[in-house]
mmCIF file of C-alpha atoms in Angstrom:
data_model
loop_
_atom_site.group_PDB
_atom_site.id
_atom_site.type_symbol
_atom_site.label_atom_id
_atom_site.label_comp_id
_atom_site.label_asym_id
_atom_site.label_seq_id
_atom_site.Cartn_x
_atom_site.Cartn_y
_atom_site.Cartn_z
ATOM 1 C CA MET Y 1 -10.779 8.322 -6.220
ATOM 2 C CA SER Y 2 -7.368 7.917 -7.861
ATOM 3 C CA LYS Y 3 -4.414 9.770 -6.399
ATOM 4 C CA TYR Y 4 -1.068 10.667 -7.881
ATOM 5 C CA TYR Y 5 2.042 11.186 -5.781
ATOM 6 C CA ASP Y 6 5.039 13.357 -6.605
ATOM 7 C CA LEU Y 7 8.135 14.088 -4.580
ATOM 8 C CA VAL Y 8 8.564 17.835 -5.041
ATOM 9 C CA GLY Y 9 11.109 20.411 -4.033
ATOM 10 C CA SER Y 10 10.531 24.132 -3.644
ATOM 11 C CA PHE Y 11 12.277 27.271 -2.470
ATOM 12 C CA TYR Y 12 10.930 28.984 0.629
ATOM 13 C CA ASN Y 13 11.313 32.731 0.130
ATOM 14 C CA ASN Y 14 11.890 34.471 3.455
ATOM 15 C CA PHE Y 15 10.944 37.834 1.975
ATOM 16 C CA THR Y 16 7.635 36.921 0.353
ATOM 17 C CA LYS Y 17 6.855 34.186 2.901
ATOM 18 C CA LYS Y 18 5.865 31.850 0.082
ATOM 19 C CA TYR Y 19 7.059 28.577 -1.357
ATOM 20 C CA GLU Y 20 8.207 29.103 -4.929
ATOM 21 C CA LYS Y 21 9.747 27.315 -7.913
ATOM 22 C CA GLU Y 22 8.087 24.006 -7.147
ATOM 23 C CA GLU Y 23 9.540 21.188 -9.203
ATOM 24 C CA ILE Y 24 9.066 17.431 -9.313
ATOM 25 C CA ILE Y 25 12.210 15.673 -8.083
ATOM 26 C CA LYS Y 26 13.319 13.071 -10.600
ATOM 27 C CA ILE Y 27 15.926 10.495 -9.664
ATOM 28 C CA PRO Y 28 17.482 8.256 -12.338
ATOM 29 C CA GLY Y 29 16.372 4.638 -12.000
ATOM 30 C CA VAL Y 30 13.750 5.418 -9.341
ATOM 31 C CA THR Y 31 9.995 5.493 -9.988
ATOM 32 C CA PHE Y 32 7.470 6.888 -7.526
ATOM 33 C CA ASN Y 33 3.959 5.555 -8.111
ATOM 34 C CA SER Y 34 2.674 5.745 -4.557
ATOM 35 C CA ILE Y 35 3.351 7.322 -1.193
ATOM 36 C CA GLU Y 36 4.818 3.967 -0.140
ATOM 37 C CA ASP Y 37 7.354 4.179 -2.986
ATOM 38 C CA ILE Y 38 8.426 7.650 -1.880
ATOM 39 C CA ASP Y 39 8.591 6.735 1.812
ATOM 40 C CA LYS Y 40 10.606 3.611 1.094
ATOM 41 C CA PHE Y 41 13.189 5.681 -0.759
ATOM 42 C CA THR Y 42 13.479 8.655 1.609
ATOM 43 C CA ALA Y 43 13.110 6.748 4.890
ATOM 44 C CA SER Y 44 16.141 4.648 3.982
ATOM 45 C CA MET Y 45 18.465 7.670 4.300
ATOM 46 C CA ASN Y 46 18.871 10.873 6.269
ATOM 47 C CA ARG Y 47 18.074 14.288 4.824
ATOM 48 C CA PHE Y 48 21.725 15.195 4.260
ATOM 49 C CA THR Y 49 22.355 12.046 2.215
ATOM 50 C CA PHE Y 50 19.170 12.666 0.237
ATOM 51 C CA THR Y 51 20.033 16.251 -0.695
ATOM 52 C CA SER Y 52 23.696 15.432 -1.338
ATOM 53 C CA ASN Y 53 22.744 12.910 -4.017
ATOM 54 C CA LEU Y 54 20.272 15.102 -5.887
ATOM 55 C CA ASP Y 55 21.122 16.533 -9.278
ATOM 56 C CA GLU Y 56 22.745 19.980 -9.164
ATOM 57 C CA LYS Y 57 19.665 21.524 -10.782
ATOM 58 C CA TYR Y 58 17.842 21.035 -7.447
ATOM 59 C CA ASN Y 59 20.449 22.933 -5.408
ATOM 60 C CA ASN Y 60 18.087 25.893 -4.961
ATOM 61 C CA LYS Y 61 15.460 23.757 -3.210
ATOM 62 C CA ASN Y 62 15.282 24.115 0.557
ATOM 63 C CA THR Y 63 11.974 22.341 1.196
ATOM 64 C CA PHE Y 64 10.736 18.917 0.125
ATOM 65 C CA SER Y 65 7.187 17.573 0.266
ATOM 66 C CA ILE Y 66 4.963 14.859 -1.154
ATOM 67 C CA ARG Y 67 2.344 16.399 -3.432
ATOM 68 C CA VAL Y 68 -0.853 14.367 -3.667
ATOM 69 C CA THR Y 69 -3.166 15.090 -6.596
ATOM 70 C CA ASP Y 70 -6.563 13.530 -7.249
ATOM 71 C CA ASN Y 71 -8.233 12.947 -10.619
ATOM 72 C CA LYS Y 72 -9.984 16.328 -10.332
ATOM 73 C CA ASP Y 73 -6.608 18.075 -10.054
ATOM 74 C CA ASN Y 74 -7.115 18.990 -6.400
ATOM 75 C CA CYS Y 75 -3.854 18.699 -4.530
ATOM 76 C CA TYR Y 76 -2.425 18.821 -1.031
ATOM 77 C CA TYR Y 77 0.906 18.069 0.602
ATOM 78 C CA GLN Y 78 2.384 15.610 3.067
ATOM 79 C CA SER Y 79 5.787 15.775 4.706
ATOM 80 C CA VAL Y 80 8.739 13.669 3.625
ATOM 81 C CA ILE Y 81 9.978 11.012 6.065
ATOM 82 C CA PHE Y 82 13.741 10.591 6.408
ATOM 83 C CA ASP Y 83 15.941 8.087 8.246
ATOM 84 C CA GLU Y 84 13.350 5.580 9.490
ATOM 85 C CA PRO Y 85 14.615 2.061 8.640
ATOM 86 C CA LEU Y 86 11.856 0.366 10.674
ATOM 87 C CA LEU Y 87 9.285 2.059 8.457
ATOM 88 C CA VAL Y 88 11.063 0.647 5.410
ATOM 89 C CA GLU Y 89 10.588 -2.831 6.901
ATOM 90 C CA ILE Y 90 6.853 -2.185 7.204
ATOM 91 C CA ILE Y 91 6.616 -1.003 3.593
ATOM 92 C CA ASN Y 92 8.480 -4.071 2.349
ATOM 93 C CA SER Y 93 5.931 -6.337 4.050
ATOM 94 C CA LEU Y 94 2.725 -4.576 2.924
ATOM 95 C CA ASN Y 95 -0.009 -6.635 1.285
ATOM 96 C CA LYS Y 96 -2.921 -5.203 -0.652
ATOM 97 C CA ARG Y 97 -6.158 -6.492 0.880
ATOM 98 C CA THR Y 98 -9.857 -5.783 0.481
ATOM 99 C CA VAL Y 99 -11.474 -5.511 3.895
ATOM 100 C CA TYR Y 100 -15.053 -4.988 4.998
ATOM 101 C CA LEU Y 101 -15.757 -1.933 7.134
ATOM 102 C CA SER Y 102 -18.993 -0.463 8.432
ATOM 103 C CA ASP Y 103 -19.249 1.801 5.381
ATOM 104 C CA GLY Y 104 -18.504 -0.963 2.874
ATOM 105 C CA TYR Y 105 -15.535 -2.682 1.292
ATOM 106 C CA ARG Y 106 -12.192 -0.888 1.092
ATOM 107 C CA THR Y 107 -8.886 -1.917 -0.474
ATOM 108 C CA ILE Y 108 -5.902 -1.042 1.687
ATOM 109 C CA ASN Y 109 -2.173 -1.652 1.848
ATOM 110 C CA MET Y 110 -2.278 -3.753 4.985
ATOM 111 C CA ILE Y 111 0.478 -3.981 7.578
ATOM 112 C CA GLY Y 112 1.154 -7.511 8.791
ATOM 113 C CA ALA Y 113 0.040 -8.632 12.244
ATOM 114 C CA ASN Y 114 3.509 -9.646 13.403
ATOM 115 C CA ASN Y 115 5.279 -6.344 12.879
ATOM 116 C CA THR Y 116 6.787 -5.088 16.151
ATOM 117 C CA LEU Y 117 6.644 -1.400 15.249
ATOM 118 C CA PHE Y 118 2.981 -1.671 14.318
ATOM 119 C CA ASN Y 119 2.035 -3.655 17.416
ATOM 120 C CA THR Y 120 3.747 -1.133 19.689
ATOM 121 C CA ALA Y 121 1.975 1.710 17.904
ATOM 122 C CA TRP Y 122 -1.439 0.056 18.129
ATOM 123 C CA LYS Y 123 -0.945 -0.644 21.834
ATOM 124 C CA THR Y 124 -0.378 3.094 22.369
ATOM 125 C CA VAL Y 125 -3.319 4.152 20.216
ATOM 126 C CA ARG Y 126 -5.660 1.549 21.703
ATOM 127 C CA SER Y 127 -4.863 2.728 25.228
ATOM 128 C CA LYS Y 128 -5.793 6.274 24.261
ATOM 129 C CA ILE Y 129 -8.954 5.175 22.433
ATOM 130 C CA THR Y 130 -10.213 3.313 25.488
ATOM 131 C CA SER Y 131 -9.047 5.978 27.944
ATOM 132 C CA SER Y 132 -11.494 8.279 29.711
ATOM 133 C CA ASN Y 133 -8.873 11.029 29.807
ATOM 134 C CA GLU Y 134 -9.867 14.082 27.757
ATOM 135 C CA GLU Y 135 -6.238 14.813 26.861
ATOM 136 C CA ASP Y 136 -5.971 11.390 25.234
ATOM 137 C CA LYS Y 137 -9.029 12.170 23.121
ATOM 138 C CA GLU Y 138 -7.590 15.534 22.121
ATOM 139 C CA TRP Y 139 -4.330 13.833 21.156
ATOM 140 C CA LEU Y 140 -6.151 11.362 18.919
ATOM 141 C CA PHE Y 141 -8.211 14.053 17.212
ATOM 142 C CA SER Y 142 -5.096 16.155 16.648
ATOM 143 C CA ILE Y 143 -3.877 13.310 14.435
ATOM 144 C CA TYR Y 144 -7.186 12.099 12.978
ATOM 145 C CA THR Y 145 -9.590 15.007 12.539
ATOM 146 C CA LYS Y 146 -13.257 14.343 13.262
ATOM 147 C CA ASN Y 147 -14.273 14.782 9.625
ATOM 148 C CA SER Y 148 -11.801 12.127 8.448
ATOM 149 C CA ARG Y 149 -12.717 8.484 7.926
ATOM 150 C CA TYR Y 150 -10.724 7.284 10.925
ATOM 151 C CA GLY Y 151 -11.790 10.255 13.028
ATOM 152 C CA LYS Y 152 -15.464 9.533 12.427
ATOM 153 C CA ILE Y 153 -15.059 5.968 13.672
ATOM 154 C CA LEU Y 154 -13.099 7.208 16.692
ATOM 155 C CA TYR Y 155 -15.881 9.644 17.516
ATOM 156 C CA LYS Y 156 -18.495 6.924 17.106
ATOM 157 C CA TYR Y 157 -16.609 4.707 19.565
ATOM 158 C CA MET Y 158 -16.040 7.442 22.124
ATOM 159 C CA THR Y 159 -19.646 8.633 22.140
ATOM 160 C CA GLY Y 160 -21.199 5.161 22.093
ATOM 161 C CA ASP Y 161 -22.552 3.058 24.926
ATOM 162 C CA SER Y 162 -19.720 0.941 26.325
ATOM 163 C CA PHE Y 163 -22.253 -1.760 27.231
ATOM 164 C CA ASP Y 164 -23.474 -2.023 23.642
ATOM 165 C CA ALA Y 165 -22.262 -5.183 21.878
ATOM 166 C CA ASN Y 166 -21.386 -3.097 18.820
ATOM 167 C CA HIS Y 167 -18.922 -1.100 20.907
ATOM 168 C CA ASP Y 168 -16.331 -3.881 20.753
ATOM 169 C CA ASP Y 169 -16.969 -4.276 17.020
ATOM 170 C CA ILE Y 170 -16.106 -0.606 16.500
ATOM 171 C CA LEU Y 171 -12.813 -1.090 18.343
ATOM 172 C CA LEU Y 172 -12.003 -4.057 16.097
ATOM 173 C CA GLU Y 173 -12.762 -1.901 13.075
ATOM 174 C CA LEU Y 174 -10.428 0.801 14.370
ATOM 175 C CA GLU Y 175 -7.661 -1.790 14.689
ATOM 176 C CA LYS Y 176 -8.323 -3.139 11.212
ATOM 177 C CA LEU Y 177 -8.248 0.305 9.610
ATOM 178 C CA PHE Y 178 -5.149 1.274 11.590
ATOM 179 C CA ARG Y 179 -3.393 -1.461 9.580
ATOM 180 C CA ASP Y 180 -3.944 0.671 6.482
ATOM 181 C CA TYR Y 181 -0.506 2.134 5.774
ATOM 182 C CA GLU Y 182 -1.795 5.665 5.157
ATOM 183 C CA VAL Y 183 -3.733 5.647 8.445
ATOM 184 C CA PHE Y 184 -0.713 4.289 10.308
ATOM 185 C CA ARG Y 185 1.481 6.899 8.603
ATOM 186 C CA LYS Y 186 -0.602 9.694 10.137
ATOM 187 C CA TYR Y 187 0.177 8.334 13.587
ATOM 188 C CA PHE Y 188 3.831 7.766 12.772
ATOM 189 C CA VAL Y 189 4.398 11.301 11.487
ATOM 190 C CA ASN Y 190 2.431 13.143 14.183
ATOM 191 C CA LYS Y 191 2.794 11.004 17.316
ATOM 192 C CA ASP Y 192 5.573 13.055 18.932
ATOM 193 C CA ARG Y 193 4.242 16.495 18.148
ATOM 194 C CA ASP Y 194 2.762 18.654 20.849
ATOM 195 C CA LEU Y 195 -0.891 19.537 20.551
ATOM 196 C CA ILE Y 196 -1.215 23.266 19.836
ATOM 197 C CA LYS Y 197 -4.686 24.276 20.932
ATOM 198 C CA ASN Y 198 -4.596 27.930 19.924
ATOM 199 C CA LEU Y 199 -2.307 30.078 17.847
ATOM 200 C CA CYS Y 200 -2.203 33.880 17.832
ATOM 201 C CA VAL Y 201 -1.381 35.007 14.307
ATOM 202 C CA SER Y 202 -0.293 38.576 13.669
ATOM 203 C CA SER Y 203 -0.809 40.353 10.379
ATOM 204 C CA ASP Y 204 -0.120 43.841 9.062
ATOM 205 C CA THR Y 205 -3.669 43.981 7.747
ATOM 206 C CA ILE Y 206 -5.821 41.546 9.718
ATOM 207 C CA PRO Y 207 -5.438 40.732 13.420
ATOM 208 C CA LEU Y 208 -6.289 37.072 13.769
ATOM 209 C CA ASP Y 209 -6.675 34.786 16.762
ATOM 210 C CA THR Y 210 -7.557 31.324 15.548
ATOM 211 C CA SER Y 211 -7.167 27.607 16.085
ATOM 212 C CA ILE Y 212 -4.172 26.136 14.279
ATOM 213 C CA THR Y 213 -6.295 23.168 13.224
ATOM 214 C CA SER Y 214 -8.552 25.370 11.080
ATOM 215 C CA LEU Y 215 -5.830 26.290 8.605
ATOM 216 C CA GLU Y 216 -4.389 24.112 5.876
ATOM 217 C CA ARG Y 217 -1.869 24.342 3.112
ATOM 218 C CA LYS Y 218 -3.315 23.768 -0.316
ATOM 219 C CA CYS Y 219 -1.784 23.763 -3.755
ATOM 220 C CA VAL Y 220 -2.272 27.049 -5.596
ATOM 221 C CA GLY Y 221 -0.228 27.402 -8.760
ATOM 222 C CA SER Y 222 3.445 26.979 -7.965
ATOM 223 C CA THR Y 223 3.204 28.255 -4.381
ATOM 224 C CA TYR Y 224 1.494 27.176 -1.169
ATOM 225 C CA GLU Y 225 -1.270 29.192 0.448
ATOM 226 C CA SER Y 226 -3.388 28.781 3.561
ATOM 227 C CA LYS Y 227 -7.067 27.952 3.127
ATOM 228 C CA LYS Y 228 -9.798 26.409 5.219
ATOM 229 C CA ASP Y 229 -10.754 22.978 4.007
ATOM 230 C CA TYR Y 230 -13.171 20.514 5.515
ATOM 231 C CA LEU Y 231 -13.030 17.752 2.920
ATOM 232 C CA ASP Y 232 -13.643 14.244 4.229
ATOM 233 C CA ASP Y 233 -10.210 12.807 3.560
ATOM 234 C CA TYR Y 234 -8.015 11.337 6.260
ATOM 235 C CA ASP Y 235 -4.946 12.215 4.194
ATOM 236 C CA LYS Y 236 -5.291 15.857 5.260
ATOM 237 C CA GLU Y 237 -4.152 15.808 8.859
ATOM 238 C CA GLU Y 238 -0.554 16.809 9.293
ATOM 239 C CA PHE Y 239 0.721 19.757 11.350
ATOM 240 C CA PHE Y 240 3.723 22.007 10.920
ATOM 241 C CA ASP Y 241 6.426 21.202 13.401
ATOM 242 C CA GLU Y 242 8.200 23.807 15.529
ATOM 243 C CA GLU Y 243 11.144 24.107 13.165
ATOM 244 C CA GLU Y 244 8.887 24.787 10.177
ATOM 245 C CA ILE Y 245 6.881 27.404 12.079
ATOM 246 C CA LYS Y 246 10.104 29.195 13.046
ATOM 247 C CA MET Y 247 11.330 29.019 9.462
ATOM 248 C CA MET Y 248 8.127 30.571 8.148
ATOM 249 C CA SER Y 249 8.355 33.374 10.706
ATOM 250 C CA ASP Y 250 12.086 34.044 10.356
ATOM 251 C CA GLY Y 251 12.644 32.558 13.793
ATOM 252 C CA GLU Y 252 10.216 34.900 15.537
ATOM 253 C CA ASP Y 253 7.166 33.921 17.563
ATOM 254 C CA ASN Y 254 4.691 35.493 15.126
ATOM 255 C CA VAL Y 255 3.727 33.281 12.194
ATOM 256 C CA PRO Y 256 2.953 35.015 8.874
ATOM 257 C CA TYR Y 257 -0.771 35.440 8.383
ATOM 258 C CA HIS Y 258 -0.789 34.293 4.773
ATOM 259 C CA PHE Y 259 0.944 30.962 5.428
ATOM 260 C CA THR Y 260 0.396 29.097 8.641
ATOM 261 C CA GLY Y 261 -1.488 26.262 10.271
ATOM 262 C CA ARG Y 262 -1.902 22.683 9.174
ATOM 263 C CA LYS Y 263 0.279 21.048 6.548
ATOM 264 C CA ILE Y 264 -1.583 18.392 4.552
#
């Protein structure tokens, strides 16, 4: 399924608790055709430099995201990455490859085997995959949900017989797919975030006690709204960080009912 990527800015309204006035960010001389294009541009600078160099017409934007739209006009959002020069090095060395996986052939933007950042990341992820510690499993599934492509393979490995010859093959497949830039990006963005198991959400109309992982931000018109979504797409696995949660709740502990949970 084809995907289209736009760097967008919006205004978060503290009164309505909604993101408004969404607009595609256009930068003279720069073309964004993929998430790699966007990451390469934004990761090469810090947020202040990025916003300082935007056209004045974007001065009312206080939030930036990557909007991903498929050919059926479904869309979701991923966070923007700033000030990560080592990630820029990875993007510059990507090679498009067609690899064979257990569910068939897949074309990926593959990270090279000799990249230090990747090798360090895989060492961390591999140790958690092969660990018998339940917290390590929870950490992995907080990044790669069980209904995602990578999450399904993780679950297959963790529930399989360690004496089965195919068990090692599954681990090799996990390493191969981790070289896919978008899969690696999920780790890179979420690796330092604390796992929030439960979130009490207060509402003027509906008292709600729910798991933060059950809520997602989807594209609805020119604003963002929370909706449950269980689509099998490993792109949809990114959580709000503490700063964003505080922003959405005006700095208070209670997160607005109509906009909370997972950012995708």
